[in-house]
């Protein structure tokens, strides 16, 4: 295929000779494509390979009167069930809760750590930390440990001067505000 460049305003080549420009466009992709002719089926197969069979269920949502938080109580790792009565909702302070999904030790440690930092904030500033502030504090801490193998997926839910608040925070330091979450 020959590219007709006679109608262009400028005759000055961008890449050098016009043949180089044509060769650049007509060359094959510089990355490997999947060895398939049915790309729709290929994608469906890949999606079906990633099907989590088990895991924790924690959910929270904001409604007219406040925030509702719920969680299952089973602790498991794959097919092994270590406990049927784990408390996956952790009190950070009397107005704020955190949910636990991921590694139990990681979640418990970082929620306890957040509770201490929230109390220190209250003592230093003579007022309670907001739900927004607490979730941002946890996200910043977890961000500084990203890539270290932590396994934390938590929701920070509570009530402050601005009303109900709900945030999702993960072990990479990601933080989302929302009206409802399920982890």
PDB file of N, CA and C in Angstrom, residues 8-14:
ATOM      1  N   UNK A   8      -0.700  17.158   1.068  1.00  0.00           N
ATOM      2  CA  UNK A   8      -0.302  17.777   2.331  1.00  0.00           C
ATOM      3  C   UNK A   8       0.217  19.186   2.092  1.00  0.00           C
ATOM      4  N   UNK A   9      -0.013  20.087   3.058  1.00  0.00           N
ATOM      5  CA  UNK A   9       0.409  21.486   2.914  1.00  0.00           C
ATOM      6  C   UNK A   9       1.918  21.629   2.946  1.00  0.00           C
ATOM      7  N   UNK A  10       2.563  20.944   3.852  1.00  0.00           N
ATOM      8  CA  UNK A  10       3.999  21.079   4.008  1.00  0.00           C
ATOM      9  C   UNK A  10       4.690  19.878   3.381  1.00  0.00           C
ATOM     10  N   UNK A  11       5.738  20.142   2.659  1.00  0.00           N
ATOM     11  CA  UNK A  11       6.494  19.053   2.053  1.00  0.00           C
ATOM     12  C   UNK A  11       7.624  18.607   2.961  1.00  0.00           C
ATOM     13  N   UNK A  12       7.805  19.295   4.099  1.00  0.00           N
ATOM     14  CA  UNK A  12       8.890  18.946   5.012  1.00  0.00           C
ATOM     15  C   UNK A  12       8.554  17.636   5.724  1.00  0.00           C
ATOM     16  N   UNK A  13       9.431  16.647   5.645  1.00  0.00           N
ATOM     17  CA  UNK A  13       9.152  15.361   6.280  1.00  0.00           C
ATOM     18  C   UNK A  13       9.252  15.476   7.806  1.00  0.00           C
ATOM     19  N   UNK A  14       8.382  14.737   8.489  1.00  0.00           N
ATOM     20  CA  UNK A  14       8.380  14.737   9.950  1.00  0.00           C
ATOM     21  C   UNK A  14       9.394  13.742  10.478  1.00  0.00           C
TER      22      UNK A  14
END
